[in-house]
C-alpha cells in the first residue's frame, strides 16, 4: 500500500492549494490520540486490522488496541455514530477518494456499540 | 575467586541482563497489544440442558439469543435460527419433551471436516465457529451437520451487534455467545432461562458445577451413536 | 463431399446457434447478478433445502463430463480404434461440460467473489477441497490429452495421457460421489455405494450426451455413421443404462431393508409427492425403460431411436438428480430417532421447495457455456470422428 504517498501526505496537511481542494473532508469522530502515529496508520491500518481479526476469531483476543471495534468507538461520527453512513464518514471519505472498495461493513456494524439497539434495523 | 571466575560471572550477569532487557519489553508489549489472554485448550465449554425444567411453549432462550445476536427470528424459511425449541414425542410411548436445540459444539464436528476452506473451525476451548472472512457460502457444512444447527444468511443484514458481525452469503450458527464468554459472561440463552434449564460451564474443570452434575445425574448426547462427542448434553431424554 | 447446402446457409445457422447460446448465457449472467445483488433469498433455496436446482445442473454436467471420457478411454486405454477416432470429440465435450458445471457451482456460492479463498485455503479433510484439485486437474489433463491427439508430434504421448485421464476421471467421479457419501447423518446420503453409483451413472449419462452430439455433428457434415459403429455404441449405451439402474436399485434396496430408513424410502418411492413421480415416471420409465426399448427392441435401435434414447437418458438424469439432491434434503433429518418432532426450523416436517426462475437461469447458463464451447470448437477445429471407412472417401 505504498502508492501515491504524496497524496496521502497531502491529506494530512491543510494546505489550501488548488491541487488539494479536492481532498476529502473527513469526519474523524471523537478523534484525539490514535493508538499509532496517524501517517503510519494511513499506510498500515489494513494490515493491523487483518492481523487483529485473526487474533479475535481464532484466539478470542478481543479488547486489543487494534480492534476494529475500538477504531469505530473513537472514529464514528459524533453526529450519527457511524464510520460509513455518509460521504464524509471516517472510513468512506478516504476510501472513496482512493477508490478502494471495503466490504467490512457488509458484516461488521458501522456504529459504536453504545448506538446499537437490538432489532433496530434489518 | 579467580579472575577468570569473576570475568565469567560478569559476563553471565551482563548477558542475562541484556536478555532480560530485550525480552521484558516484548512481554510487556504483548500484554498491551493483546488485551485479554488467548483462549486455552485447558477449558472446554459445554452445556447441560435439563429438559424437566424446560417448558413447552416457553421461548425465552430463543428470544434472548435473537436479541443478543441481532437475529430476526423464525418468520421465514430463509431466516437464521441459531437456537430453536423442538417439541418431541416418543412414538411408542407418547412421552413428550420440549428442549432447545442449537450447535452442539462437537469435539469432532462434521462441519469442520467438510469445510473446503477451513472457515468452519473449532476454537481451542471447544467452541465451533465460522470464520466469516473465509466462508465462501458453499453450505456443505449445513448438509453435514446432524443437528441442522447452521443457517445461511440469505439476504443483506444491517444494524448488527458490534460484537456479532454477520452478513449475506455466509453460514453461521450458535457461537455459544463467544463474545460474552470472552468477556467472562454466560451465553445469552443460559442467562435468560428463568427455570435454570441451561447450565453452562467448563467440562474440563472437575470442580465446575456442570462437571459435578454430569458425574452424578444421567445425561446424554443427542445422536451419541455418531460419536461426535458433543459439548451440549441433555438430561431427561 | 457432395450435396452440400450452400455454405452461407450453414454459416448463418452456425451464427444463429451461437447467438442463441449466447443469449441463454447472458440470461444466466443476469440470474447470477440478481442472486448476487439480493442474496439467495430470491432463489427457492432456504435453510432446509440448502442445495437446489443449480446443484442438479452442476452435478449433471460434472458427472457427464467425467463419463463422456469413457469413449476416449476405451480408445486409448483399451486400444479400440473405433473409439480412438472419437476421443478428441469426447475430450472436447468433457472440457465443455466441466466448464459449464463448475461455473454453475461457483456462481451459486454465497460469496463467489471469494472463490480465490477456496484455492488458497485448503482444508485437507474436505472432499470439496479435494474436488477443487480434482476438477482443475482434470481440466488441464484433458487439455493435455487433446494436445497429444491433435498435434502430430505429440502423438507418441497419447497413450500415457489417455491413461492419466482414465485414472483421474475415476478418482474425480469418486470425489463427486463422496460429497454425499461423507454426510454422516443424512438418511439419503452417507452410503459407501454412492461413489461407485456415480461412476456407473456417469458412464450412461456421458455416453448419452456423446451420442446426441455425435448424431448432430454427423448430420451437420452430411455424413452417415457406419451402422456397425452405431450398433456397437448403442449396445454399450444399453449396458451402461442397465448397470446404472442396477446400482440405483441396490441403493434403494439396502435402504429398504433397514427399519430406520423405511420412512425415507417410503417418501422417495411412494408418498413424497413430486419425488416418487419424478423417480418412477421421469427417471425409471422415461430415463431407463423406454431408452432400453428404443435400443434393444426388435425393429428399433436405428440412429433416430438411439438419439431419442440418449435424449431421454439425459432427461432421466436430471430427474434422478432432482430426487436425489432435493428429495434427500426434503425428508426431515432424524435428530431424535424414534420421536416425532416439531419446531420453527422444519424439524419433523417435509421441507418445501419451489425453485425460482433465477436458479434455472443459472443452470441453463451453465448448459449454454458447454454448448457454446462445443459449437465453437467443433467449427474451428476438426473434432469430426475420422473413421477409416470415411478417410478413403
mmCIF file of C-alpha atoms in Angstrom, chain B residues 8-193:
data_model
loop_
_atom_site.group_PDB
_atom_site.id
_atom_site.type_symbol
_atom_site.label_atom_id
_atom_site.label_comp_id
_atom_site.label_asym_id
_atom_site.label_seq_id
_atom_site.Cartn_x
_atom_site.Cartn_y
_atom_site.Cartn_z
ATOM 1 C CA UNK B 8 32.718 -15.294 33.761
ATOM 2 C CA UNK B 9 30.300 -14.115 36.426
ATOM 3 C CA UNK B 10 30.267 -10.621 34.988
ATOM 4 C CA UNK B 11 29.754 -11.995 31.527
ATOM 5 C CA UNK B 12 26.819 -14.048 32.684
ATOM 6 C CA UNK B 13 25.349 -11.103 34.534
ATOM 7 C CA UNK B 14 25.632 -8.830 31.538
ATOM 8 C CA UNK B 15 24.222 -11.333 29.093
ATOM 9 C CA UNK B 16 21.358 -12.300 31.376
ATOM 10 C CA UNK B 17 20.653 -8.640 31.925
ATOM 11 C CA UNK B 18 20.712 -7.967 28.232
ATOM 12 C CA UNK B 19 18.476 -10.921 27.601
ATOM 13 C CA UNK B 20 16.034 -9.758 30.240
ATOM 14 C CA UNK B 21 16.096 -6.250 28.843
ATOM 15 C CA UNK B 22 15.350 -7.491 25.369
ATOM 16 C CA UNK B 23 12.622 -9.948 26.365
ATOM 17 C CA UNK B 24 10.828 -7.931 29.011
ATOM 18 C CA UNK B 25 9.528 -5.174 26.731
ATOM 19 C CA UNK B 26 8.374 -7.893 24.396
ATOM 20 C CA UNK B 27 6.327 -9.439 27.161
ATOM 21 C CA UNK B 28 5.084 -6.048 28.218
ATOM 22 C CA UNK B 29 4.209 -5.099 24.674
ATOM 23 C CA UNK B 30 2.464 -8.431 24.210
ATOM 24 C CA UNK B 31 0.326 -7.724 27.230
ATOM 25 C CA UNK B 32 -0.526 -4.270 25.985
ATOM 26 C CA UNK B 33 -1.284 -5.316 22.439
ATOM 27 C CA UNK B 34 -3.216 -8.395 23.482
ATOM 28 C CA UNK B 35 -5.881 -7.143 25.788
ATOM 29 C CA UNK B 36 -7.144 -10.444 27.083
ATOM 30 C CA UNK B 37 -5.312 -13.728 27.272
ATOM 31 C CA UNK B 38 -5.767 -16.068 24.330
ATOM 32 C CA UNK B 39 -8.190 -18.972 24.729
ATOM 33 C CA UNK B 40 -6.718 -22.189 26.006
ATOM 34 C CA UNK B 41 -7.405 -25.844 25.413
ATOM 35 C CA UNK B 42 -7.422 -26.394 29.156
ATOM 36 C CA UNK B 43 -11.037 -25.273 29.033
ATOM 37 C CA UNK B 44 -13.872 -26.965 27.212
ATOM 38 C CA UNK B 45 -17.098 -25.035 27.301
ATOM 39 C CA UNK B 46 -20.287 -27.017 27.385
ATOM 40 C CA UNK B 47 -23.890 -27.004 28.474
ATOM 41 C CA UNK B 48 -26.192 -29.327 30.311
ATOM 42 C CA UNK B 49 -29.855 -28.912 29.451
ATOM 43 C CA UNK B 50 -32.367 -30.253 31.931
ATOM 44 C CA UNK B 51 -35.449 -30.997 29.864
ATOM 45 C CA UNK B 52 -37.515 -31.419 33.040
ATOM 46 C CA UNK B 53 -37.109 -27.693 33.625
ATOM 47 C CA UNK B 54 -37.734 -26.713 30.010
ATOM 48 C CA UNK B 55 -41.344 -25.664 29.500
ATOM 49 C CA UNK B 56 -43.203 -26.371 26.287
ATOM 50 C CA UNK B 57 -44.192 -23.075 24.716
ATOM 51 C CA UNK B 58 -41.509 -21.104 26.534
ATOM 52 C CA UNK B 59 -39.237 -19.384 24.058
ATOM 53 C CA UNK B 60 -37.145 -17.200 26.351
ATOM 54 C CA UNK B 61 -33.784 -18.666 25.319
ATOM 55 C CA UNK B 62 -34.612 -18.184 21.635
ATOM 56 C CA UNK B 63 -35.720 -14.602 22.164
ATOM 57 C CA UNK B 64 -32.600 -13.829 24.188
ATOM 58 C CA UNK B 65 -30.387 -15.353 21.514
ATOM 59 C CA UNK B 66 -32.074 -13.367 18.761
ATOM 60 C CA UNK B 67 -31.706 -10.156 20.740
ATOM 61 C CA UNK B 68 -28.085 -10.780 21.652
ATOM 62 C CA UNK B 69 -27.014 -11.763 18.162
ATOM 63 C CA UNK B 70 -29.240 -9.417 16.196
ATOM 64 C CA UNK B 71 -31.318 -12.146 14.523
ATOM 65 C CA UNK B 72 -34.753 -11.646 13.113
ATOM 66 C CA UNK B 73 -36.334 -14.797 14.470
ATOM 67 C CA UNK B 74 -38.325 -17.523 12.802
ATOM 68 C CA UNK B 75 -40.619 -15.641 10.453
ATOM 69 C CA UNK B 76 -39.324 -17.149 7.201
ATOM 70 C CA UNK B 77 -37.623 -20.316 5.976
ATOM 71 C CA UNK B 78 -34.636 -18.237 4.932
ATOM 72 C CA UNK B 79 -34.116 -16.586 8.316
ATOM 73 C CA UNK B 80 -31.278 -17.674 10.548
ATOM 74 C CA UNK B 81 -32.137 -19.582 13.710
ATOM 75 C CA UNK B 82 -29.187 -20.207 15.978
ATOM 76 C CA UNK B 83 -31.302 -21.829 18.650
ATOM 77 C CA UNK B 84 -34.780 -23.291 18.365
ATOM 78 C CA UNK B 85 -37.215 -25.060 20.605
ATOM 79 C CA UNK B 86 -38.050 -28.595 19.490
ATOM 80 C CA UNK B 87 -41.066 -30.425 20.893
ATOM 81 C CA UNK B 88 -40.581 -34.158 20.617
ATOM 82 C CA UNK B 89 -42.917 -37.048 21.323
ATOM 83 C CA UNK B 90 -41.746 -40.618 21.608
ATOM 84 C CA UNK B 91 -43.739 -42.565 19.047
ATOM 85 C CA UNK B 92 -44.053 -45.776 21.063
ATOM 86 C CA UNK B 93 -44.874 -44.239 24.461
ATOM 87 C CA UNK B 94 -46.302 -40.812 23.735
ATOM 88 C CA UNK B 95 -43.952 -39.144 26.237
ATOM 89 C CA UNK B 96 -43.419 -35.512 25.342
ATOM 90 C CA UNK B 97 -40.342 -33.426 25.900
ATOM 91 C CA UNK B 98 -39.521 -29.858 24.968
ATOM 92 C CA UNK B 99 -35.933 -28.757 24.558
ATOM 93 C CA UNK B 100 -33.709 -26.130 22.983
ATOM 94 C CA UNK B 101 -31.568 -27.286 20.056
ATOM 95 C CA UNK B 102 -28.519 -25.425 18.819
ATOM 96 C CA UNK B 103 -24.956 -26.114 17.733
ATOM 97 C CA UNK B 104 -23.823 -28.986 19.939
ATOM 98 C CA UNK B 105 -20.177 -27.861 19.777
ATOM 99 C CA UNK B 106 -18.878 -31.317 18.921
ATOM 100 C CA UNK B 107 -15.357 -32.411 19.731
ATOM 101 C CA UNK B 108 -15.300 -33.999 16.263
ATOM 102 C CA UNK B 109 -17.509 -31.640 14.284
ATOM 103 C CA UNK B 110 -18.561 -32.867 10.798
ATOM 104 C CA UNK B 111 -18.974 -29.231 9.693
ATOM 105 C CA UNK B 112 -15.284 -28.628 10.314
ATOM 106 C CA UNK B 113 -14.277 -31.776 8.441
ATOM 107 C CA UNK B 114 -16.240 -30.930 5.306
ATOM 108 C CA UNK B 115 -15.488 -27.189 5.073
ATOM 109 C CA UNK B 116 -13.367 -26.695 1.942
ATOM 110 C CA UNK B 117 -11.654 -23.509 3.089
ATOM 111 C CA UNK B 118 -11.254 -24.219 6.777
ATOM 112 C CA UNK B 119 -13.675 -21.410 7.609
ATOM 113 C CA UNK B 120 -15.537 -23.782 9.892
ATOM 114 C CA UNK B 121 -13.260 -24.386 12.836
ATOM 115 C CA UNK B 122 -13.128 -25.411 16.456
ATOM 116 C CA UNK B 123 -11.589 -22.953 18.833
ATOM 117 C CA UNK B 124 -9.122 -24.249 21.416
ATOM 118 C CA UNK B 125 -11.798 -24.094 24.122
ATOM 119 C CA UNK B 126 -14.143 -26.345 22.129
ATOM 120 C CA UNK B 127 -16.417 -23.681 20.603
ATOM 121 C CA UNK B 128 -17.250 -24.453 16.968
ATOM 122 C CA UNK B 129 -17.302 -21.260 14.900
ATOM 123 C CA UNK B 130 -17.340 -19.966 11.343
ATOM 124 C CA UNK B 131 -14.627 -17.553 10.255
ATOM 125 C CA UNK B 132 -16.827 -15.404 8.052
ATOM 126 C CA UNK B 133 -13.762 -13.875 6.414
ATOM 127 C CA UNK B 134 -13.046 -17.262 4.894
ATOM 128 C CA UNK B 135 -16.527 -18.690 4.352
ATOM 129 C CA UNK B 136 -17.431 -18.834 0.668
ATOM 130 C CA UNK B 137 -21.041 -19.834 1.283
ATOM 131 C CA UNK B 138 -20.999 -23.334 -0.214
ATOM 132 C CA UNK B 139 -23.358 -24.672 2.508
ATOM 133 C CA UNK B 140 -21.628 -28.051 2.684
ATOM 134 C CA UNK B 141 -21.468 -27.689 6.484
ATOM 135 C CA UNK B 142 -25.240 -27.321 6.575
ATOM 136 C CA UNK B 143 -25.536 -30.614 4.725
ATOM 137 C CA UNK B 144 -23.084 -32.268 7.110
ATOM 138 C CA UNK B 145 -24.473 -31.080 10.443
ATOM 139 C CA UNK B 146 -26.542 -33.825 12.105
ATOM 140 C CA UNK B 147 -28.408 -31.223 14.182
ATOM 141 C CA UNK B 148 -29.332 -28.739 11.456
ATOM 142 C CA UNK B 149 -27.649 -26.171 13.643
ATOM 143 C CA UNK B 150 -26.451 -23.962 10.832
ATOM 144 C CA UNK B 151 -28.166 -21.221 8.888
ATOM 145 C CA UNK B 152 -27.194 -19.443 5.716
ATOM 146 C CA UNK B 153 -27.587 -15.676 5.552
ATOM 147 C CA UNK B 154 -29.858 -15.291 2.539
ATOM 148 C CA UNK B 155 -30.027 -11.504 2.336
ATOM 149 C CA UNK B 156 -28.170 -8.374 3.327
ATOM 150 C CA UNK B 157 -28.002 -7.619 7.044
ATOM 151 C CA UNK B 158 -27.875 -4.199 8.667
ATOM 152 C CA UNK B 159 -27.569 -2.998 12.251
ATOM 153 C CA UNK B 160 -25.529 -5.896 13.520
ATOM 154 C CA UNK B 161 -24.439 -6.105 17.120
ATOM 155 C CA UNK B 162 -20.910 -4.614 17.013
ATOM 156 C CA UNK B 163 -19.789 -7.727 18.875
ATOM 157 C CA UNK B 164 -21.520 -10.136 16.472
ATOM 158 C CA UNK B 165 -20.615 -9.419 12.863
ATOM 159 C CA UNK B 166 -22.757 -11.300 10.346
ATOM 160 C CA UNK B 167 -23.578 -10.784 6.683
ATOM 161 C CA UNK B 168 -25.050 -12.028 3.457
ATOM 162 C CA UNK B 169 -23.652 -15.079 1.731
ATOM 163 C CA UNK B 170 -22.017 -16.796 4.676
ATOM 164 C CA UNK B 171 -23.069 -19.586 7.014
ATOM 165 C CA UNK B 172 -23.473 -19.116 10.748
ATOM 166 C CA UNK B 173 -24.610 -20.887 13.848
ATOM 167 C CA UNK B 174 -24.692 -20.673 17.617
ATOM 168 C CA UNK B 175 -21.329 -19.310 18.717
ATOM 169 C CA UNK B 176 -22.054 -20.147 22.360
ATOM 170 C CA UNK B 177 -22.070 -16.335 22.609
ATOM 171 C CA UNK B 178 -18.323 -16.423 22.243
ATOM 172 C CA UNK B 179 -18.081 -12.647 22.658
ATOM 173 C CA UNK B 180 -19.792 -12.921 26.030
ATOM 174 C CA UNK B 181 -17.663 -15.888 27.096
ATOM 175 C CA UNK B 182 -14.515 -13.919 26.246
ATOM 176 C CA UNK B 183 -15.852 -11.170 28.470
ATOM 177 C CA UNK B 184 -16.431 -13.647 31.295
ATOM 178 C CA UNK B 185 -20.216 -13.825 30.851
ATOM 179 C CA UNK B 186 -22.605 -16.717 30.280
ATOM 180 C CA UNK B 187 -24.271 -17.303 26.891
ATOM 181 C CA UNK B 188 -27.459 -15.274 26.486
ATOM 182 C CA UNK B 189 -29.734 -18.357 26.436
ATOM 183 C CA UNK B 190 -28.322 -19.733 29.673
ATOM 184 C CA UNK B 191 -28.700 -16.368 31.350
ATOM 185 C CA UNK B 192 -32.235 -15.848 30.118
ATOM 186 C CA UNK B 193 -33.664 -19.186 31.230
#
